[in-house]
Short mmCIF file of C-alpha atoms in Angstrom, two decimals:
data_model
loop_
_atom_site.label_atom_id
_atom_site.label_comp_id
_atom_site.label_asym_id
_atom_site.label_seq_id
_atom_site.Cartn_x
_atom_site.Cartn_y
_atom_site.Cartn_z
CA MET X 23 105.25 104.27 89.46
CA PRO X 24 101.66 104.12 88.02
CA ILE X 25 99.19 106.46 89.94
CA ASP X 26 96.22 103.82 90.17
CA LYS X 27 98.13 101.00 91.67
CA GLU X 28 97.34 100.15 94.81
CA TYR X 29 99.14 99.02 98.60
CA ILE X 30 98.65 97.50 101.34
CA ILE X 31 101.11 98.91 104.74
CA ARG X 32 101.16 97.34 107.64
CA LEU X 33 101.75 99.77 110.32
CA ASN X 34 100.98 99.54 114.62
CA ALA X 35 98.76 102.09 116.18
CA PHE X 36 101.89 104.29 117.19
CA ASP X 37 102.84 104.64 114.22
CA LEU X 38 99.59 104.61 111.99
CA GLY X 39 98.88 107.45 114.51
CA GLN X 40 102.49 109.36 113.74
CA LEU X 41 101.72 109.23 110.21
CA LEU X 42 97.68 110.21 110.44
CA ASP X 43 99.54 113.60 112.18
CA GLY X 44 101.29 113.87 109.77
CA LEU X 45 99.12 113.92 106.76
CA GLU X 46 96.92 116.74 109.21
CA VAL X 47 100.10 118.61 109.53
CA ARG X 48 100.14 118.77 105.55
CA ALA X 49 96.36 119.02 105.40
CA ARG X 50 96.57 122.12 107.64
CA ALA X 51 99.70 123.90 105.57
CA TRP X 52 97.58 124.13 102.55
CA ARG X 53 94.73 125.01 103.82
CA ASP X 54 95.97 127.94 105.94
CA THR X 55 98.14 129.27 102.77
CA ALA X 56 94.52 128.29 100.83
CA ASN X 57 93.79 131.57 103.97
CA TYR X 58 96.57 133.77 102.95
CA LEU X 59 95.92 133.71 99.69
CA GLU X 60 92.55 134.72 100.25
CA THR X 61 92.46 137.09 102.77
CA GLY X 62 96.54 138.27 103.12
CA GLU X 63 96.49 136.77 106.73
CA ALA X 64 98.22 134.92 108.10
CA SER X 65 97.74 132.26 110.34
CA SER X 66 100.50 132.66 113.22
CA PRO X 67 103.39 134.86 113.52
CA ASP X 68 105.72 131.97 112.40
CA PHE X 69 103.68 130.64 109.02
CA VAL X 70 104.96 129.87 105.86
CA ALA X 71 102.79 129.31 102.74
CA GLU X 72 103.47 126.54 100.50
CA GLU X 73 104.27 127.24 96.78
CA CYS X 74 101.63 127.00 94.61
CA ASN X 75 100.26 128.54 91.23
CA ASP X 76 96.65 129.99 92.84
CA THR X 77 94.39 129.15 95.93
CA ALA X 78 92.36 126.97 94.24
CA GLU X 79 95.46 124.78 93.81
CA ALA X 80 95.99 124.96 97.17
CA HIS X 81 92.45 124.05 98.31
CA LYS X 82 92.97 121.36 95.79
CA LEU X 83 95.85 120.29 97.85
CA ALA X 84 94.01 120.43 101.19
CA GLU X 85 91.23 118.23 100.18
CA HIS X 86 93.67 115.85 98.43
CA TYR X 87 95.67 115.38 101.96
CA GLU X 88 92.08 115.49 103.90
CA TRP X 89 90.43 112.35 101.46
CA ILE X 90 93.66 110.47 102.63
CA ILE X 91 93.08 110.54 106.31
CA ALA X 92 89.55 110.03 105.69
CA LEU X 93 90.62 107.20 103.89
CA VAL X 94 93.13 105.91 105.88
CA LEU X 95 90.85 106.13 109.00
CA GLU X 96 88.07 104.20 107.88
CA GLN X 97 90.28 101.49 106.93
CA GLN X 98 91.36 101.83 110.71
CA THR X 99 87.67 101.68 111.48
CA GLN X 100 87.05 98.37 109.86
CA GLN X 101 89.75 96.72 111.33
CA ASP X 102 89.08 98.13 114.34
CA ARG X 103 85.60 96.16 114.86
CA PRO X 104 85.47 92.93 116.24
#
């Protein structure tokens, strides 16, 4: 599958909220992993680090999830306008 191919996906408001929530969970997991690799401190007692090569990769993945979230929210806002 080409990486630059774009898709139009239709979701109702509830499902869109679930999608965004899931993306935020993944972004948080990568942010917490980056923090753990930098400080050695776990964000919670049940923290499990994501598998990656280094802190830079963890930061890059967290930022990518945050970019996807921002893109989806921007499209939602555009469609919510009267």
